[in-house]
PDB file of C-alpha atoms in Angstrom:
ATOM      1  CA  PHE H   1      -0.024  61.917  -2.852  1.00 79.00           C
ATOM      2  CA  ILE H   2      -1.067  65.580  -3.147  1.00 84.00           C
ATOM      3  CA  ASN H   3       0.028  65.520  -6.790  1.00 89.00           C
ATOM      4  CA  ALA H   4      -2.115  62.456  -7.460  1.00 91.00           C
ATOM      5  CA  ILE H   5      -5.131  64.020  -5.751  1.00 91.00           C
ATOM      6  CA  TYR H   6      -4.698  67.322  -7.576  1.00 93.00           C
ATOM      7  CA  GLU H   7      -4.452  65.584 -10.949  1.00 95.00           C
ATOM      8  CA  LYS H   8      -7.834  63.989 -10.310  1.00 94.00           C
ATOM      9  CA  TYR H   9      -9.388  67.347  -9.429  1.00 94.00           C
ATOM     10  CA  ASP H  10      -7.726  68.987 -12.408  1.00 96.00           C
ATOM     11  CA  ALA H  11      -9.274  66.420 -14.738  1.00 96.00           C
ATOM     12  CA  ILE H  12     -12.708  66.812 -13.123  1.00 96.00           C
ATOM     13  CA  MET H  13     -12.646  70.623 -13.202  1.00 96.00           C
ATOM     14  CA  THR H  14     -11.320  70.729 -16.776  1.00 96.00           C
ATOM     15  CA  GLU H  15     -14.222  68.523 -17.842  1.00 96.00           C
ATOM     16  CA  ASP H  16     -16.680  70.674 -15.867  1.00 96.00           C
ATOM     17  CA  VAL H  17     -15.448  73.892 -17.512  1.00 96.00           C
ATOM     18  CA  ALA H  18     -15.713  72.385 -20.993  1.00 96.00           C
ATOM     19  CA  LEU H  19     -19.202  71.055 -20.304  1.00 96.00           C
ATOM     20  CA  ALA H  20     -20.352  74.392 -18.881  1.00 96.00           C
ATOM     21  CA  GLU H  21     -19.068  76.271 -21.923  1.00 95.00           C
ATOM     22  CA  LYS H  22     -20.684  73.771 -24.267  1.00 96.00           C
ATOM     23  CA  THR H  23     -24.095  73.880 -22.596  1.00 96.00           C
ATOM     24  CA  GLY H  24     -24.073  77.550 -21.600  1.00 95.00           C
ATOM     25  CA  VAL H  25     -24.612  76.909 -17.893  1.00 95.00           C
ATOM     26  CA  GLU H  26     -22.905  78.580 -14.972  1.00 93.00           C
ATOM     27  CA  LEU H  27     -19.521  77.198 -14.015  1.00 91.00           C
ATOM     28  CA  PRO H  28     -19.671  74.687 -11.154  1.00 89.00           C
ATOM     29  CA  TYR H  29     -17.416  75.905  -8.387  1.00 91.00           C
ATOM     30  CA  PHE H  30     -17.931  73.683  -5.323  1.00 93.00           C
ATOM     31  CA  TYR H  31     -15.541  70.776  -4.789  1.00 95.00           C
ATOM     32  CA  SER H  32     -14.915  68.676  -1.701  1.00 93.00           C
ATOM     33  CA  VAL H  33     -11.470  67.714  -0.443  1.00 91.00           C
ATOM     34  CA  SER H  34     -12.549  66.005   2.716  1.00 85.00           C
ATOM     35  CA  LEU H  35     -12.226  63.035   5.002  1.00 80.00           C
ATOM     36  CA  ASP H  36     -15.256  61.122   6.180  1.00 72.00           C
ATOM     37  CA  ASP H  37     -16.152  59.540   9.529  1.00 69.00           C
ATOM     38  CA  ILE H  38     -12.590  59.137  10.736  1.00 70.00           C
ATOM     39  CA  SER H  39     -12.777  59.057  14.507  1.00 66.00           C
ATOM     40  CA  ASN H  40      -9.353  57.657  15.355  1.00 67.00           C
ATOM     41  CA  ILE H  41      -5.956  59.266  14.935  1.00 69.00           C
ATOM     42  CA  VAL H  42      -4.551  55.911  13.797  1.00 70.00           C
ATOM     43  CA  ALA H  43      -6.489  56.324  10.542  1.00 76.00           C
ATOM     44  CA  PHE H  44      -4.164  59.200   9.571  1.00 85.00           C
ATOM     45  CA  CYS H  45      -0.841  58.676   7.838  1.00 86.00           C
ATOM     46  CA  GLN H  46       1.775  57.395  10.283  1.00 88.00           C
ATOM     47  CA  CYS H  47       4.881  58.512   8.418  1.00 91.00           C
ATOM     48  CA  ASP H  48       7.321  60.761  10.284  1.00 94.00           C
ATOM     49  CA  ARG H  49       6.572  63.838   8.172  1.00 93.00           C
ATOM     50  CA  CYS H  50       2.783  63.619   8.600  1.00 92.00           C
ATOM     51  CA  GLN H  51       3.074  62.859  12.298  1.00 93.00           C
ATOM     52  CA  GLU H  52       5.317  65.903  12.685  1.00 95.00           C
ATOM     53  CA  ILE H  53       2.655  68.102  11.103  1.00 95.00           C
ATOM     54  CA  ILE H  54      -0.068  66.578  13.276  1.00 94.00           C
ATOM     55  CA  GLU H  55       2.014  67.136  16.408  1.00 95.00           C
ATOM     56  CA  LYS H  56       2.567  70.796  15.553  1.00 96.00           C
ATOM     57  CA  SER H  57      -0.720  71.757  13.884  1.00 97.00           C
ATOM     58  CA  GLY H  58      -3.232  69.227  15.189  1.00 95.00           C
ATOM     59  CA  LEU H  59      -5.384  66.956  13.078  1.00 93.00           C
ATOM     60  CA  SER H  60      -7.446  69.829  11.670  1.00 95.00           C
ATOM     61  CA  GLY H  61      -4.265  71.752  10.825  1.00 96.00           C
ATOM     62  CA  TYR H  62      -3.027  68.681   8.971  1.00 95.00           C
ATOM     63  CA  VAL H  63      -6.306  68.426   7.011  1.00 95.00           C
ATOM     64  CA  VAL H  64      -6.403  72.168   6.246  1.00 97.00           C
ATOM     65  CA  GLN H  65      -2.804  72.156   5.040  1.00 96.00           C
ATOM     66  CA  PHE H  66      -3.587  69.292   2.692  1.00 94.00           C
ATOM     67  CA  THR H  67      -6.655  71.111   1.348  1.00 96.00           C
ATOM     68  CA  ASN H  68      -4.648  74.334   1.026  1.00 97.00           C
ATOM     69  CA  ALA H  69      -2.089  72.538  -1.126  1.00 96.00           C
ATOM     70  CA  VAL H  70      -4.807  71.457  -3.561  1.00 95.00           C
ATOM     71  CA  ALA H  71      -6.510  74.872  -3.468  1.00 96.00           C
ATOM     72  CA  ARG H  72      -3.293  76.820  -4.141  1.00 96.00           C
ATOM     73  CA  ARG H  73      -2.468  74.746  -7.196  1.00 95.00           C
ATOM     74  CA  ALA H  74      -5.979  75.205  -8.568  1.00 95.00           C
ATOM     75  CA  LYS H  75      -6.237  78.959  -7.972  1.00 94.00           C
ATOM     76  CA  LYS H  76      -4.539  80.152 -11.176  1.00 90.00           C
ATOM     77  CA  LYS H  77      -6.161  77.717 -13.589  1.00 94.00           C
ATOM     78  CA  PHE H  78      -9.559  77.581 -11.875  1.00 96.00           C
ATOM     79  CA  PRO H  79     -10.017  80.918 -10.039  1.00 95.00           C
ATOM     80  CA  HIS H  80     -13.748  80.270  -9.719  1.00 95.00           C
ATOM     81  CA  ALA H  81     -13.364  77.021  -7.765  1.00 96.00           C
ATOM     82  CA  ARG H  82     -13.788  76.594  -4.014  1.00 97.00           C
ATOM     83  CA  PHE H  83     -12.613  73.573  -2.023  1.00 97.00           C
ATOM     84  CA  GLU H  84     -14.571  72.434   0.993  1.00 96.00           C
ATOM     85  CA  THR H  85     -13.096  70.403   3.804  1.00 96.00           C
ATOM     86  CA  LEU H  86     -14.807  69.233   6.969  1.00 95.00           C
ATOM     87  CA  ALA H  87     -14.091  70.094  10.569  1.00 95.00           C
ATOM     88  CA  TYR H  88     -15.404  66.824  11.923  1.00 92.00           C
ATOM     89  CA  VAL H  89     -15.157  64.176  14.656  1.00 88.00           C
ATOM     90  CA  CYS H  90     -11.536  63.982  15.862  1.00 89.00           C
ATOM     91  CA  TYR H  91     -10.392  66.903  13.661  1.00 92.00           C
ATOM     92  CA  ILE H  92     -13.170  69.333  14.580  1.00 94.00           C
ATOM     93  CA  GLU H  93     -11.062  71.642  16.773  1.00 95.00           C
ATOM     94  CA  PRO H  94      -9.259  74.530  14.997  1.00 97.00           C
ATOM     95  CA  PRO H  95      -5.538  74.105  14.230  1.00 97.00           C
ATOM     96  CA  LYS H  96      -3.132  74.300  17.148  1.00 95.00           C
ATOM     97  CA  ASP H  97      -0.723  76.601  15.297  1.00 95.00           C
ATOM     98  CA  ASP H  98      -1.051  79.472  12.813  1.00 93.00           C
ATOM     99  CA  THR H  99      -2.414  77.337   9.957  1.00 97.00           C
ATOM    100  CA  VAL H 100      -5.040  79.396   8.094  1.00 98.00           C
ATOM    101  CA  PRO H 101      -7.331  78.205   5.255  1.00 98.00           C
ATOM    102  CA  GLU H 102      -6.645  79.654   1.815  1.00 98.00           C
ATOM    103  CA  SER H 103      -9.186  82.172   0.533  1.00 97.00           C
ATOM    104  CA  ASN H 104     -10.615  79.583  -1.863  1.00 97.00           C
ATOM    105  CA  VAL H 105     -11.090  76.984   0.905  1.00 98.00           C
ATOM    106  CA  ILE H 106     -14.401  76.418   2.698  1.00 98.00           C
ATOM    107  CA  ILE H 107     -14.494  74.997   6.229  1.00 98.00           C
ATOM    108  CA  ARG H 108     -17.640  72.969   6.923  1.00 97.00           C
ATOM    109  CA  ILE H 109     -18.136  72.519  10.688  1.00 97.00           C
ATOM    110  CA  ALA H 110     -20.126  69.441  11.645  1.00 94.00           C
ATOM    111  CA  ALA H 111     -22.593  70.135  14.450  1.00 92.00           C
ATOM    112  CA  ASN H 112     -22.420  66.499  15.514  1.00 86.00           C
ATOM    113  CA  THR H 113     -22.016  67.328  19.205  1.00 85.00           C
ATOM    114  CA  ILE H 114     -24.738  69.969  19.431  1.00 90.00           C
ATOM    115  CA  ASP H 115     -27.808  69.358  21.566  1.00 89.00           C
ATOM    116  CA  ILE H 116     -30.459  69.535  18.837  1.00 89.00           C
ATOM    117  CA  ALA H 117     -33.231  70.460  21.278  1.00 88.00           C
ATOM    118  CA  HIS H 118     -31.525  73.718  22.265  1.00 90.00           C
ATOM    119  CA  GLY H 119     -30.153  76.762  20.474  1.00 92.00           C
ATOM    120  CA  ALA H 120     -26.504  77.498  19.813  1.00 95.00           C
ATOM    121  CA  THR H 121     -26.248  79.992  22.679  1.00 96.00           C
ATOM    122  CA  SER H 122     -27.705  77.582  25.236  1.00 93.00           C
ATOM    123  CA  PRO H 123     -25.186  76.708  27.979  1.00 92.00           C
ATOM    124  CA  VAL H 124     -25.392  73.039  26.962  1.00 90.00           C
ATOM    125  CA  ASN H 125     -23.970  73.960  23.537  1.00 94.00           C
ATOM    126  CA  HIS H 126     -21.039  76.053  24.743  1.00 95.00           C
ATOM    127  CA  THR H 127     -18.500  73.746  23.068  1.00 95.00           C
ATOM    128  CA  PHE H 128     -20.132  74.136  19.651  1.00 96.00           C
ATOM    129  CA  LEU H 129     -20.321  77.922  20.059  1.00 97.00           C
ATOM    130  CA  ARG H 130     -16.655  78.114  21.056  1.00 97.00           C
ATOM    131  CA  ARG H 131     -15.625  76.118  17.988  1.00 97.00           C
ATOM    132  CA  LEU H 132     -17.849  78.188  15.715  1.00 97.00           C
ATOM    133  CA  LYS H 133     -16.351  81.470  16.931  1.00 97.00           C
ATOM    134  CA  ALA H 134     -12.806  80.128  16.682  1.00 97.00           C
ATOM    135  CA  TRP H 135     -13.217  78.823  13.135  1.00 98.00           C
ATOM    136  CA  THR H 136     -15.011  81.935  11.844  1.00 98.00           C
ATOM    137  CA  ALA H 137     -12.350  84.204  13.354  1.00 97.00           C
ATOM    138  CA  LEU H 138      -9.619  82.085  11.762  1.00 97.00           C
ATOM    139  CA  CYS H 139     -11.254  82.050   8.336  1.00 98.00           C
ATOM    140  CA  ALA H 140     -11.909  85.799   8.452  1.00 97.00           C
ATOM    141  CA  LYS H 141      -8.145  86.336   8.201  1.00 97.00           C
ATOM    142  CA  THR H 142      -8.130  85.186   4.567  1.00 97.00           C
ATOM    143  CA  GLY H 143     -11.787  85.503   3.580  1.00 97.00           C
ATOM    144  CA  ALA H 144     -12.312  81.736   3.626  1.00 97.00           C
ATOM    145  CA  GLU H 145     -15.954  80.796   4.123  1.00 97.00           C
ATOM    146  CA  VAL H 146     -17.455  78.810   6.993  1.00 98.00           C
ATOM    147  CA  LEU H 147     -20.448  76.539   6.465  1.00 97.00           C
ATOM    148  CA  ILE H 148     -22.268  74.277   8.909  1.00 97.00           C
ATOM    149  CA  TRP H 149     -23.478  70.679   8.670  1.00 95.00           C
ATOM    150  CA  GLN H 150     -26.501  70.380  10.948  1.00 93.00           C
ATOM    151  CA  TYR H 151     -28.343  67.243  12.079  1.00 89.00           C
ATOM    152  CA  LEU H 152     -32.018  68.153  12.352  1.00 87.00           C
ATOM    153  CA  TYR H 153     -33.259  64.777  13.527  1.00 82.00           C
ATOM    154  CA  ASN H 154     -32.732  62.002  16.055  1.00 77.00           C
ATOM    155  CA  GLN H 155     -32.133  58.735  14.240  1.00 73.00           C
ATOM    156  CA  GLU H 156     -32.804  56.532  17.263  1.00 68.00           C
ATOM    157  CA  LEU H 157     -36.385  57.284  18.274  1.00 68.00           C
ATOM    158  CA  ASN H 158     -39.444  59.163  17.107  1.00 75.00           C
ATOM    159  CA  TYR H 159     -40.951  60.950  20.085  1.00 84.00           C
ATOM    160  CA  PRO H 160     -42.378  64.457  20.570  1.00 90.00           C
ATOM    161  CA  LEU H 161     -39.426  66.757  20.057  1.00 86.00           C
ATOM    162  CA  PRO H 162     -39.989  70.320  18.768  1.00 90.00           C
ATOM    163  CA  LEU H 163     -36.629  70.833  17.065  1.00 90.00           C
ATOM    164  CA  PHE H 164     -38.021  73.866  15.255  1.00 94.00           C
ATOM    165  CA  LEU H 165     -37.762  75.796  18.534  1.00 94.00           C
ATOM    166  CA  ALA H 166     -33.950  75.728  18.418  1.00 94.00           C
ATOM    167  CA  GLN H 167     -33.614  76.914  14.817  1.00 95.00           C
ATOM    168  CA  PRO H 168     -34.062  80.688  15.289  1.00 97.00           C
ATOM    169  CA  ASP H 169     -31.232  80.934  17.816  1.00 97.00           C
ATOM    170  CA  LEU H 170     -28.957  78.671  15.792  1.00 96.00           C
ATOM    171  CA  LEU H 171     -29.396  80.567  12.519  1.00 96.00           C
ATOM    172  CA  ARG H 172     -29.116  83.983  14.141  1.00 97.00           C
ATOM    173  CA  THR H 173     -25.932  82.891  15.882  1.00 97.00           C
ATOM    174  CA  LEU H 174     -24.428  81.556  12.641  1.00 96.00           C
ATOM    175  CA  HIS H 175     -25.301  84.810  10.896  1.00 95.00           C
ATOM    176  CA  ALA H 176     -23.823  86.928  13.693  1.00 96.00           C
ATOM    177  CA  CYS H 177     -20.585  84.915  13.714  1.00 96.00           C
ATOM    178  CA  GLY H 178     -20.145  85.236   9.955  1.00 96.00           C
ATOM    179  CA  ALA H 179     -20.961  81.709   8.815  1.00 96.00           C
ATOM    180  CA  LYS H 180     -22.216  81.776   5.216  1.00 94.00           C
ATOM    181  CA  GLY H 181     -24.547  78.800   5.006  1.00 93.00           C
ATOM    182  CA  ILE H 182     -25.918  75.613   6.459  1.00 94.00           C
ATOM    183  CA  PHE H 183     -26.701  72.106   5.258  1.00 94.00           C
ATOM    184  CA  SER H 184     -29.417  70.482   7.361  1.00 92.00           C
ATOM    185  CA  GLU H 185     -29.530  66.703   7.351  1.00 89.00           C
ATOM    186  CA  THR H 186     -33.218  65.884   7.767  1.00 85.00           C
ATOM    187  CA  GLN H 187     -33.628  62.683   5.805  1.00 76.00           C
ATOM    188  CA  ASN H 188     -35.711  60.996   8.487  1.00 72.00           C
ATOM    189  CA  SER H 189     -39.161  62.199   7.400  1.00 73.00           C
ATOM    190  CA  ILE H 190     -41.050  60.293  10.104  1.00 75.00           C
ATOM    191  CA  ILE H 191     -39.555  62.408  12.861  1.00 79.00           C
ATOM    192  CA  ASP H 192     -41.946  64.541  14.860  1.00 86.00           C
ATOM    193  CA  CYS H 193     -42.801  67.899  13.234  1.00 90.00           C
ATOM    194  CA  TRP H 194     -40.638  67.160  10.175  1.00 90.00           C
ATOM    195  CA  GLU H 195     -42.711  69.507   8.007  1.00 93.00           C
ATOM    196  CA  LEU H 196     -42.565  72.364  10.501  1.00 96.00           C
ATOM    197  CA  ASN H 197     -38.805  71.920  10.896  1.00 93.00           C
ATOM    198  CA  LYS H 198     -38.432  72.383   7.132  1.00 93.00           C
ATOM    199  CA  TYR H 199     -40.842  75.334   7.060  1.00 96.00           C
ATOM    200  CA  MET H 200     -38.993  77.173   9.825  1.00 96.00           C
ATOM    201  CA  LEU H 201     -35.607  76.458   8.276  1.00 94.00           C
ATOM    202  CA  THR H 202     -36.688  77.703   4.845  1.00 94.00           C
ATOM    203  CA  HIS H 203     -38.036  81.017   6.114  1.00 97.00           C
ATOM    204  CA  LEU H 204     -35.284  81.678   8.643  1.00 96.00           C
ATOM    205  CA  LEU H 205     -32.601  81.090   6.018  1.00 94.00           C
ATOM    206  CA  GLU H 206     -34.170  83.918   4.048  1.00 94.00           C
ATOM    207  CA  ASP H 207     -34.371  86.160   7.122  1.00 95.00           C
ATOM    208  CA  PRO H 208     -33.086  84.880  10.489  1.00 94.00           C
ATOM    209  CA  ASP H 209     -34.748  87.784  12.307  1.00 95.00           C
ATOM    210  CA  LEU H 210     -38.311  86.746  11.453  1.00 97.00           C
ATOM    211  CA  ASP H 211     -40.663  86.288  14.416  1.00 97.00           C
ATOM    212  CA  GLU H 212     -40.632  82.559  15.150  1.00 96.00           C
ATOM    213  CA  ASN H 213     -43.985  82.585  16.939  1.00 96.00           C
ATOM    214  CA  ALA H 214     -45.624  84.191  13.922  1.00 97.00           C
ATOM    215  CA  LEU H 215     -44.034  81.572  11.665  1.00 98.00           C
ATOM    216  CA  ILE H 216     -45.294  78.708  13.834  1.00 98.00           C
ATOM    217  CA  GLU H 217     -48.821  80.143  13.957  1.00 98.00           C
ATOM    218  CA  ASP H 218     -48.832  80.639  10.202  1.00 98.00           C
ATOM    219  CA  PHE H 219     -47.698  77.062   9.612  1.00 98.00           C
ATOM    220  CA  CYS H 220     -50.301  75.606  11.973  1.00 98.00           C
ATOM    221  CA  LEU H 221     -53.139  77.423  10.233  1.00 98.00           C
ATOM    222  CA  ARG H 222     -51.935  76.489   6.759  1.00 97.00           C
ATOM    223  CA  PHE H 223     -50.934  72.875   7.410  1.00 98.00           C
ATOM    224  CA  TYR H 224     -53.606  71.818   9.913  1.00 98.00           C
ATOM    225  CA  GLY H 225     -56.396  74.171   8.844  1.00 97.00           C
ATOM    226  CA  LYS H 226     -58.081  77.106  10.539  1.00 97.00           C
ATOM    227  CA  LYS H 227     -60.178  74.828  12.749  1.00 97.00           C
ATOM    228  CA  ALA H 228     -57.366  72.680  14.134  1.00 98.00           C
ATOM    229  CA  GLY H 229     -54.430  75.061  13.714  1.00 98.00           C
ATOM    230  CA  PRO H 230     -54.894  77.002  16.990  1.00 98.00           C
ATOM    231  CA  TYR H 231     -55.078  73.728  18.944  1.00 98.00           C
ATOM    232  CA  VAL H 232     -51.887  72.452  17.324  1.00 98.00           C
ATOM    233  CA  LYS H 233     -50.100  75.679  18.237  1.00 98.00           C
ATOM    234  CA  GLU H 234     -51.289  75.176  21.831  1.00 98.00           C
ATOM    235  CA  TYR H 235     -49.901  71.624  21.756  1.00 98.00           C
ATOM    236  CA  PHE H 236     -46.532  72.910  20.581  1.00 97.00           C
ATOM    237  CA  ASP H 237     -46.574  75.395  23.455  1.00 97.00           C
ATOM    238  CA  VAL H 238     -47.045  72.478  25.862  1.00 97.00           C
ATOM    239  CA  LEU H 239     -43.947  70.794  24.414  1.00 95.00           C
ATOM    240  CA  ALA H 240     -41.940  74.022  24.642  1.00 94.00           C
ATOM    241  CA  GLU H 241     -42.937  74.519  28.277  1.00 94.00           C
ATOM    242  CA  ALA H 242     -41.988  70.926  29.050  1.00 93.00           C
ATOM    243  CA  LEU H 243     -38.523  71.395  27.526  1.00 89.00           C
ATOM    244  CA  ALA H 244     -38.012  74.417  29.754  1.00 88.00           C
ATOM    245  CA  ARG H 245     -39.396  72.625  32.814  1.00 87.00           C
ATOM    246  CA  ASN H 246     -37.692  69.254  32.376  1.00 83.00           C
ATOM    247  CA  PRO H 247     -34.465  69.731  30.373  1.00 75.00           C
ATOM    248  CA  VAL H 248     -33.572  66.937  27.977  1.00 78.00           C
ATOM    249  CA  HIS H 249     -30.269  66.513  26.181  1.00 80.00           C
ATOM    250  CA  THR H 250     -30.641  64.795  22.854  1.00 81.00           C
ATOM    251  CA  TYR H 251     -28.342  64.360  19.879  1.00 78.00           C
ATOM    252  CA  MET H 252     -28.764  63.064  16.362  1.00 75.00           C
ATOM    253  CA  SER H 253     -27.279  59.648  17.067  1.00 67.00           C
ATOM    254  CA  ARG H 254     -27.782  59.079  20.763  1.00 61.00           C
ATOM    255  CA  GLU H 255     -30.862  57.495  22.262  1.00 58.00           C
ATOM    256  CA  ASP H 256     -32.303  59.282  25.258  1.00 55.00           C
ATOM    257  CA  SER H 257     -33.539  56.298  27.225  1.00 55.00           C
ATOM    258  CA  ALA H 258     -35.061  58.435  29.962  1.00 56.00           C
ATOM    259  CA  LEU H 259     -36.967  60.873  27.717  1.00 65.00           C
ATOM    260  CA  ASN H 260     -37.357  62.737  30.951  1.00 76.00           C
ATOM    261  CA  TYR H 261     -38.909  65.884  29.560  1.00 85.00           C
ATOM    262  CA  ILE H 262     -42.043  63.953  28.535  1.00 89.00           C
ATOM    263  CA  ASP H 263     -43.922  63.813  31.829  1.00 91.00           C
ATOM    264  CA  SER H 264     -47.525  63.042  32.752  1.00 93.00           C
ATOM    265  CA  THR H 265     -48.519  66.680  32.190  1.00 92.00           C
ATOM    266  CA  VAL H 266     -47.307  66.545  28.590  1.00 93.00           C
ATOM    267  CA  VAL H 267     -49.168  63.368  27.679  1.00 95.00           C
ATOM    268  CA  THR H 268     -52.441  64.247  29.440  1.00 95.00           C
ATOM    269  CA  GLU H 269     -52.560  67.876  28.348  1.00 97.00           C
ATOM    270  CA  GLY H 270     -51.209  67.075  24.882  1.00 97.00           C
ATOM    271  CA  ALA H 271     -53.787  64.336  24.350  1.00 97.00           C
ATOM    272  CA  ARG H 272     -56.577  66.624  25.536  1.00 98.00           C
ATOM    273  CA  ILE H 273     -55.584  69.371  23.107  1.00 98.00           C
ATOM    274  CA  LEU H 274     -55.162  67.035  20.142  1.00 98.00           C
ATOM    275  CA  ASP H 275     -58.536  65.432  20.934  1.00 98.00           C
ATOM    276  CA  LEU H 276     -60.120  68.874  20.655  1.00 98.00           C
ATOM    277  CA  ALA H 277     -58.289  69.486  17.379  1.00 98.00           C
ATOM    278  CA  THR H 278     -59.538  66.195  15.982  1.00 97.00           C
ATOM    279  CA  VAL H 279     -63.138  66.977  16.923  1.00 97.00           C
ATOM    280  CA  ALA H 280     -62.842  70.449  15.420  1.00 97.00           C
ATOM    281  CA  VAL H 281     -61.540  69.241  12.075  1.00 96.00           C
ATOM    282  CA  GLY H 282     -63.755  66.146  11.799  1.00 96.00           C
ATOM    283  CA  GLU H 283     -62.910  64.098   8.731  1.00 96.00           C
ATOM    284  CA  GLU H 284     -61.848  67.084   6.658  1.00 96.00           C
ATOM    285  CA  ALA H 285     -59.003  66.142   4.331  1.00 95.00           C
ATOM    286  CA  PRO H 286     -56.073  66.430   4.422  1.00 97.00           C
ATOM    287  CA  PHE H 287     -56.128  67.907   7.922  1.00 97.00           C
ATOM    288  CA  ARG H 288     -57.433  64.816   9.728  1.00 97.00           C
ATOM    289  CA  ALA H 289     -54.647  62.634   8.338  1.00 96.00           C
ATOM    290  CA  ARG H 290     -52.042  65.224   9.336  1.00 96.00           C
ATOM    291  CA  LEU H 291     -53.411  65.368  12.862  1.00 96.00           C
ATOM    292  CA  ASN H 292     -53.297  61.580  13.104  1.00 96.00           C
ATOM    293  CA  TRP H 293     -49.652  61.668  12.052  1.00 94.00           C
ATOM    294  CA  LEU H 294     -48.863  64.381  14.601  1.00 95.00           C
ATOM    295  CA  ARG H 295     -50.511  62.286  17.303  1.00 96.00           C
ATOM    296  CA  LYS H 296     -48.417  59.159  16.684  1.00 93.00           C
ATOM    297  CA  PRO H 297     -45.236  60.220  18.554  1.00 92.00           C
ATOM    298  CA  LEU H 298     -47.283  61.292  21.591  1.00 94.00           C
ATOM    299  CA  ASP H 299     -49.187  57.997  21.666  1.00 94.00           C
ATOM    300  CA  GLY H 300     -45.945  56.098  21.150  1.00 90.00           C
ATOM    301  CA  ILE H 301     -44.126  57.672  24.065  1.00 90.00           C
ATOM    302  CA  THR H 302     -47.198  57.211  26.240  1.00 92.00           C
ATOM    303  CA  LEU H 303     -46.914  53.476  25.636  1.00 91.00           C
ATOM    304  CA  VAL H 304     -43.125  53.397  26.091  1.00 87.00           C
ATOM    305  CA  LYS H 305     -43.233  55.278  29.397  1.00 88.00           C
ATOM    306  CA  TYR H 306     -46.669  54.121  30.540  1.00 92.00           C
ATOM    307  CA  PHE H 307     -45.743  52.853  34.025  1.00 93.00           C
ATOM    308  CA  ASP H 308     -43.483  55.822  34.795  1.00 89.00           C
ATOM    309  CA  LEU H 309     -46.185  58.226  33.642  1.00 92.00           C
ATOM    310  CA  LYS H 310     -48.788  56.419  35.685  1.00 93.00           C
ATOM    311  CA  LYS H 311     -46.698  56.866  38.842  1.00 93.00           C
ATOM    312  CA  GLN H 312     -46.229  60.562  38.098  1.00 89.00           C
ATOM    313  CA  ALA H 313     -49.913  61.090  37.444  1.00 88.00           C
ATOM    314  CA  GLY H 314     -50.811  59.227  40.647  1.00 84.00           C
TER     315      GLY H 314
END
């Protein structure tokens, strides 16, 4: 099976090299040798040899060994190529034995269990941090790279959730541990503060030590205008204080039915601040439309939790 897989990669890379030479572009170097959403051990090969490897090395060791076999064969003919494989779902833990990725292998750790409302060093994300440190230490032995797959959205609901607040700690932690890059899955553009999430991510990837408060203030003034920007920053501060006061644990694919960090203080104070912002900006385009869009998640959660909020406020 490894021979069959390698032959496919060999054909693809040979074609890529020829095309690059013909067109004068840089050689493509990034190839994926990876499983997808396999969450059950039964999905792996059940033959005695494969099960022996899994027993000794773990599921991730089994996957890394397979990727290593492809990478080793490609190294002489395609020294420029790198082969990514995921650390994901049931094979996200590092190998149980001394299996080490080849130097031309890339391990992409999926942050599918990270609490997206909190940074990587938050106590609630201790499992992710442990895995990150273990994988980066393992890969450092050969110079293999570690990348991250991040989920910067909640696909279940759209409610006020300042995910941008967790980005500075996450990116600084990745940098400190030796991870080389991050892919952020943010395809859900209706999520709260989608634009600010992207803005923070872009700037912090360039320099993870930038002052996050200065970045947020700069965004608010640019995106919502000088009249409304200070009010929007104040609204974000209300959300940040609420997260600290009423912890919420939220993940990219799990609905938080309680939404317990959104209390009556958030909706009353948030509405008051955004009302002031709306008055300040008037009908000035495009800022009024952007404020309306920012207001939607707050109004939505006020309706969803209306009776609970009413009791709290009483």
